[in-house]
């Protein structure tokens, strides 16, 4: 479903969730590394590193991995902006 909303006229960020479904044949061209979760079927291409499931709630090792993944994906999605990297994905300094 396509969705649109008026521009954000506040000084606060909006919260959003984006789900992108792609074929395993697709590959990332802006970075040597990217992660994905295989939802169904079989990955015969290996273009993405599988994103593992955390073993426990707030697992410190997974939190570190999530920060690494966020840095990589922030660099990809925000490439060419002054917010590239994990800093662009968060209001935290």
Short mmCIF file of N, CA and C in Angstrom, two decimals:
data_model
loop_
_atom_site.label_atom_id
_atom_site.label_comp_id
_atom_site.label_asym_id
_atom_site.label_seq_id
_atom_site.Cartn_x
_atom_site.Cartn_y
_atom_site.Cartn_z
N UNK A 1 0.83 -1.15 0.00
CA UNK A 1 0.00 0.00 0.00
C UNK A 1 0.89 1.23 0.00
N UNK A 2 0.64 2.15 -0.90
CA UNK A 2 1.34 3.42 -0.91
C UNK A 2 0.76 4.30 0.19
N UNK A 3 1.61 5.04 0.83
CA UNK A 3 1.17 5.91 1.90
C UNK A 3 1.88 7.25 1.75
N UNK A 4 1.16 8.30 2.06
CA UNK A 4 1.78 9.62 2.04
C UNK A 4 1.23 10.41 3.22
N UNK A 5 2.03 11.32 3.70
CA UNK A 5 1.59 12.19 4.78
C UNK A 5 2.16 13.58 4.51
N UNK A 6 1.59 14.58 5.16
CA UNK A 6 2.10 15.93 4.93
C UNK A 6 3.54 16.06 5.43
N UNK A 7 4.27 17.05 4.98
CA UNK A 7 5.64 17.25 5.45
C UNK A 7 5.68 17.43 6.97
N UNK A 8 6.77 17.01 7.56
CA UNK A 8 6.97 17.17 8.99
C UNK A 8 7.33 18.63 9.26
N UNK A 9 6.45 19.34 9.91
CA UNK A 9 6.70 20.76 10.18
C UNK A 9 7.24 21.00 11.58
N UNK A 10 7.58 19.91 12.29
CA UNK A 10 8.15 20.05 13.63
C UNK A 10 9.66 19.95 13.57
N UNK A 11 10.32 20.18 14.69
CA UNK A 11 11.77 20.02 14.75
C UNK A 11 12.16 18.63 15.26
N UNK A 12 11.17 17.74 15.38
CA UNK A 12 11.43 16.38 15.85
C UNK A 12 11.30 15.41 14.69
N UNK A 13 12.08 14.34 14.75
CA UNK A 13 12.01 13.32 13.71
C UNK A 13 10.75 12.50 13.84
N UNK A 14 10.30 11.96 12.73
CA UNK A 14 9.19 11.01 12.74
C UNK A 14 9.77 9.61 12.86
N UNK A 15 8.97 8.74 13.41
CA UNK A 15 9.35 7.34 13.51
C UNK A 15 8.68 6.60 12.36
N UNK A 16 9.43 5.70 11.73
CA UNK A 16 8.88 4.94 10.61
C UNK A 16 9.52 3.56 10.57
N UNK A 17 8.85 2.67 9.92
CA UNK A 17 9.38 1.33 9.67
C UNK A 17 9.31 1.11 8.17
N UNK A 18 10.39 0.64 7.60
CA UNK A 18 10.42 0.34 6.17
C UNK A 18 10.79 -1.13 5.99
N UNK A 19 9.96 -1.84 5.28
CA UNK A 19 10.25 -3.23 4.94
C UNK A 19 10.47 -3.30 3.45
N UNK A 20 11.61 -3.82 3.06
CA UNK A 20 11.93 -3.94 1.65
C UNK A 20 12.09 -5.42 1.32
N UNK A 21 11.25 -5.90 0.43
CA UNK A 21 11.34 -7.29 -0.02
C UNK A 21 12.03 -7.28 -1.38
N UNK A 22 13.11 -8.06 -1.47
CA UNK A 22 13.85 -8.16 -2.72
C UNK A 22 14.20 -9.62 -2.97
N UNK A 23 14.49 -9.92 -4.18
CA UNK A 23 14.93 -11.27 -4.53
C UNK A 23 16.38 -11.48 -4.06
N UNK A 24 16.73 -12.69 -3.66
CA UNK A 24 18.13 -12.94 -3.29
C UNK A 24 19.12 -12.68 -4.42
N UNK A 25 18.62 -12.62 -5.65
CA UNK A 25 19.49 -12.34 -6.79
C UNK A 25 19.99 -10.89 -6.78
N UNK A 26 19.22 -9.99 -6.15
CA UNK A 26 19.63 -8.58 -6.08
C UNK A 26 20.93 -8.47 -5.29
N UNK A 27 21.67 -7.41 -5.53
CA UNK A 27 22.90 -7.21 -4.75
C UNK A 27 23.10 -5.73 -4.49
N UNK A 28 23.81 -5.45 -3.42
CA UNK A 28 24.12 -4.09 -3.02
C UNK A 28 25.29 -3.59 -3.86
N UNK A 29 25.16 -2.42 -4.46
CA UNK A 29 26.24 -1.89 -5.28
C UNK A 29 26.95 -0.71 -4.63
N UNK A 30 26.44 -0.22 -3.51
CA UNK A 30 27.05 0.93 -2.84
C UNK A 30 27.99 0.54 -1.72
N UNK A 31 28.06 -0.73 -1.39
CA UNK A 31 28.89 -1.18 -0.29
C UNK A 31 29.30 -2.63 -0.52
N UNK A 32 30.43 -3.01 0.03
CA UNK A 32 30.86 -4.40 -0.08
C UNK A 32 30.08 -5.31 0.87
N UNK A 33 29.46 -4.70 1.90
CA UNK A 33 28.73 -5.49 2.90
C UNK A 33 27.33 -4.92 3.08
N UNK A 34 26.36 -5.82 3.18
CA UNK A 34 25.01 -5.46 3.58
C UNK A 34 24.37 -6.72 4.13
N UNK A 35 23.33 -6.54 4.89
CA UNK A 35 22.69 -7.64 5.59
C UNK A 35 21.23 -7.74 5.18
N UNK A 36 20.69 -8.95 5.26
CA UNK A 36 19.28 -9.17 4.98
C UNK A 36 18.81 -10.41 5.74
N UNK A 37 17.52 -10.52 5.89
CA UNK A 37 16.91 -11.70 6.50
C UNK A 37 16.13 -12.43 5.41
N UNK A 38 16.47 -13.67 5.19
CA UNK A 38 15.74 -14.47 4.20
C UNK A 38 14.38 -14.80 4.78
N UNK A 39 13.33 -14.37 4.11
CA UNK A 39 11.98 -14.55 4.61
C UNK A 39 11.39 -15.89 4.15
N UNK A 40 11.72 -16.26 2.93
CA UNK A 40 11.25 -17.55 2.42
C UNK A 40 12.12 -17.97 1.26
N UNK A 41 12.09 -19.25 0.96
CA UNK A 41 12.84 -19.76 -0.17
C UNK A 41 14.29 -20.05 0.18
N UNK A 42 15.13 -20.00 -0.83
CA UNK A 42 16.54 -20.35 -0.68
C UNK A 42 17.40 -19.27 -1.32
N UNK A 43 18.47 -18.92 -0.65
CA UNK A 43 19.41 -17.93 -1.19
C UNK A 43 20.54 -18.68 -1.89
N UNK A 44 20.55 -18.63 -3.20
CA UNK A 44 21.60 -19.30 -3.98
C UNK A 44 22.69 -18.33 -4.43
N UNK A 45 22.59 -17.07 -4.01
CA UNK A 45 23.50 -16.05 -4.52
C UNK A 45 24.49 -15.52 -3.48
N UNK A 46 24.08 -15.43 -2.23
CA UNK A 46 24.97 -14.98 -1.17
C UNK A 46 25.38 -13.51 -1.28
N UNK A 47 24.52 -12.68 -1.85
CA UNK A 47 24.85 -11.27 -2.01
C UNK A 47 24.72 -10.47 -0.72
N UNK A 48 24.02 -11.00 0.26
CA UNK A 48 23.84 -10.34 1.54
C UNK A 48 24.28 -11.28 2.66
N UNK A 49 24.84 -10.72 3.70
CA UNK A 49 25.16 -11.51 4.87
C UNK A 49 23.86 -11.72 5.65
N UNK A 50 23.62 -12.95 6.11
CA UNK A 50 22.38 -13.17 6.85
C UNK A 50 22.43 -12.45 8.20
N UNK A 51 21.35 -11.75 8.50
CA UNK A 51 21.26 -11.08 9.80
C UNK A 51 20.78 -12.10 10.82
N UNK A 52 21.61 -12.41 11.81
CA UNK A 52 21.23 -13.45 12.77
C UNK A 52 20.14 -12.98 13.73
N UNK A 53 19.49 -13.94 14.36
CA UNK A 53 18.51 -13.62 15.40
C UNK A 53 19.25 -13.49 16.73
N UNK A 54 18.83 -12.53 17.56
CA UNK A 54 19.46 -12.44 18.89
C UNK A 54 19.10 -13.66 19.73
N UNK A 55 20.01 -14.06 20.59
CA UNK A 55 19.78 -15.23 21.44
C UNK A 55 18.92 -14.89 22.65
N UNK A 56 19.03 -13.66 23.13
CA UNK A 56 18.26 -13.21 24.28
C UNK A 56 17.86 -11.75 24.06
N UNK A 57 16.92 -11.28 24.85
CA UNK A 57 16.53 -9.88 24.79
C UNK A 57 17.71 -9.02 25.23
N UNK A 58 18.01 -7.99 24.44
CA UNK A 58 19.10 -7.06 24.73
C UNK A 58 20.46 -7.75 24.84
N UNK A 59 20.66 -8.78 24.06
CA UNK A 59 21.94 -9.50 24.01
C UNK A 59 23.04 -8.52 23.62
N UNK A 60 24.05 -8.31 24.49
CA UNK A 60 25.09 -7.31 24.20
C UNK A 60 25.84 -7.56 22.90
N UNK A 61 26.09 -8.82 22.56
CA UNK A 61 26.79 -9.12 21.31
C UNK A 61 25.92 -8.73 20.11
N UNK A 62 24.62 -8.98 20.21
CA UNK A 62 23.73 -8.63 19.10
C UNK A 62 23.56 -7.11 19.01
N UNK A 63 23.54 -6.43 20.13
CA UNK A 63 23.44 -4.96 20.10
C UNK A 63 24.66 -4.38 19.39
N UNK A 64 25.85 -4.90 19.66
CA UNK A 64 27.06 -4.44 18.95
C UNK A 64 26.93 -4.73 17.46
N UNK A 65 26.47 -5.92 17.11
CA UNK A 65 26.29 -6.27 15.69
C UNK A 65 25.25 -5.35 15.05
N UNK A 66 24.16 -5.08 15.76
CA UNK A 66 23.13 -4.19 15.22
C UNK A 66 23.71 -2.80 14.96
N UNK A 67 24.55 -2.30 15.84
CA UNK A 67 25.19 -0.99 15.62
C UNK A 67 26.09 -1.03 14.39
N UNK A 68 26.82 -2.12 14.21
CA UNK A 68 27.67 -2.28 13.02
C UNK A 68 26.81 -2.29 11.75
N UNK A 69 25.71 -3.04 11.78
CA UNK A 69 24.81 -3.11 10.63
C UNK A 69 24.20 -1.74 10.36
N UNK A 70 23.78 -1.04 11.41
CA UNK A 70 23.17 0.29 11.25
C UNK A 70 24.17 1.27 10.65
N UNK A 71 25.43 1.19 11.03
CA UNK A 71 26.47 2.06 10.46
C UNK A 71 26.61 1.79 8.96
N UNK A 72 26.67 0.52 8.58
CA UNK A 72 26.79 0.15 7.17
C UNK A 72 25.57 0.62 6.39
N UNK A 73 24.37 0.31 6.89
CA UNK A 73 23.16 0.67 6.16
C UNK A 73 22.93 2.17 6.16
N UNK A 74 23.27 2.86 7.25
CA UNK A 74 23.17 4.32 7.25
C UNK A 74 24.08 4.94 6.21
N UNK A 75 25.26 4.36 6.04
CA UNK A 75 26.19 4.85 5.01
C UNK A 75 25.64 4.62 3.61
N UNK A 76 24.94 3.50 3.43
CA UNK A 76 24.36 3.18 2.12
C UNK A 76 23.18 4.10 1.83
N UNK A 77 22.21 4.13 2.73
CA UNK A 77 20.96 4.85 2.48
C UNK A 77 21.12 6.36 2.49
N UNK A 78 22.09 6.85 3.24
CA UNK A 78 22.26 8.30 3.36
C UNK A 78 23.53 8.78 2.65
N UNK A 79 24.04 7.96 1.74
CA UNK A 79 25.25 8.30 0.99
C UNK A 79 25.07 9.64 0.29
N UNK A 80 26.10 10.47 0.36
CA UNK A 80 26.06 11.77 -0.31
C UNK A 80 25.40 12.86 0.52
N UNK A 81 25.03 12.54 1.77
CA UNK A 81 24.46 13.55 2.66
C UNK A 81 25.40 13.79 3.82
N UNK A 82 25.10 14.79 4.62
CA UNK A 82 25.94 15.04 5.80
C UNK A 82 25.53 14.16 6.97
N UNK A 83 24.60 13.24 6.76
CA UNK A 83 24.14 12.35 7.82
C UNK A 83 24.49 10.89 7.55
N UNK A 84 25.36 10.62 6.59
CA UNK A 84 25.70 9.24 6.25
C UNK A 84 26.27 8.52 7.47
N UNK A 85 25.85 7.29 7.67
CA UNK A 85 26.31 6.48 8.80
C UNK A 85 25.25 6.41 9.87
N UNK A 86 25.60 5.79 10.98
CA UNK A 86 24.64 5.55 12.05
C UNK A 86 24.14 6.87 12.66
N UNK A 87 24.95 7.91 12.64
CA UNK A 87 24.54 9.19 13.22
C UNK A 87 23.34 9.75 12.48
N UNK A 88 23.22 9.50 11.20
CA UNK A 88 22.09 9.99 10.44
C UNK A 88 20.80 9.25 10.71
N UNK A 89 20.91 8.07 11.34
CA UNK A 89 19.73 7.27 11.65
C UNK A 89 19.17 7.56 13.02
N UNK A 90 19.83 8.42 13.78
CA UNK A 90 19.42 8.65 15.17
C UNK A 90 19.60 10.12 15.52
N UNK A 91 18.79 10.59 16.43
CA UNK A 91 18.96 11.94 16.96
C UNK A 91 19.97 11.97 18.07
N UNK A 92 20.44 10.82 18.51
CA UNK A 92 21.42 10.77 19.60
C UNK A 92 22.76 11.26 19.12
N UNK A 93 23.46 11.92 19.98
CA UNK A 93 24.80 12.43 19.64
C UNK A 93 25.86 11.54 20.23
#
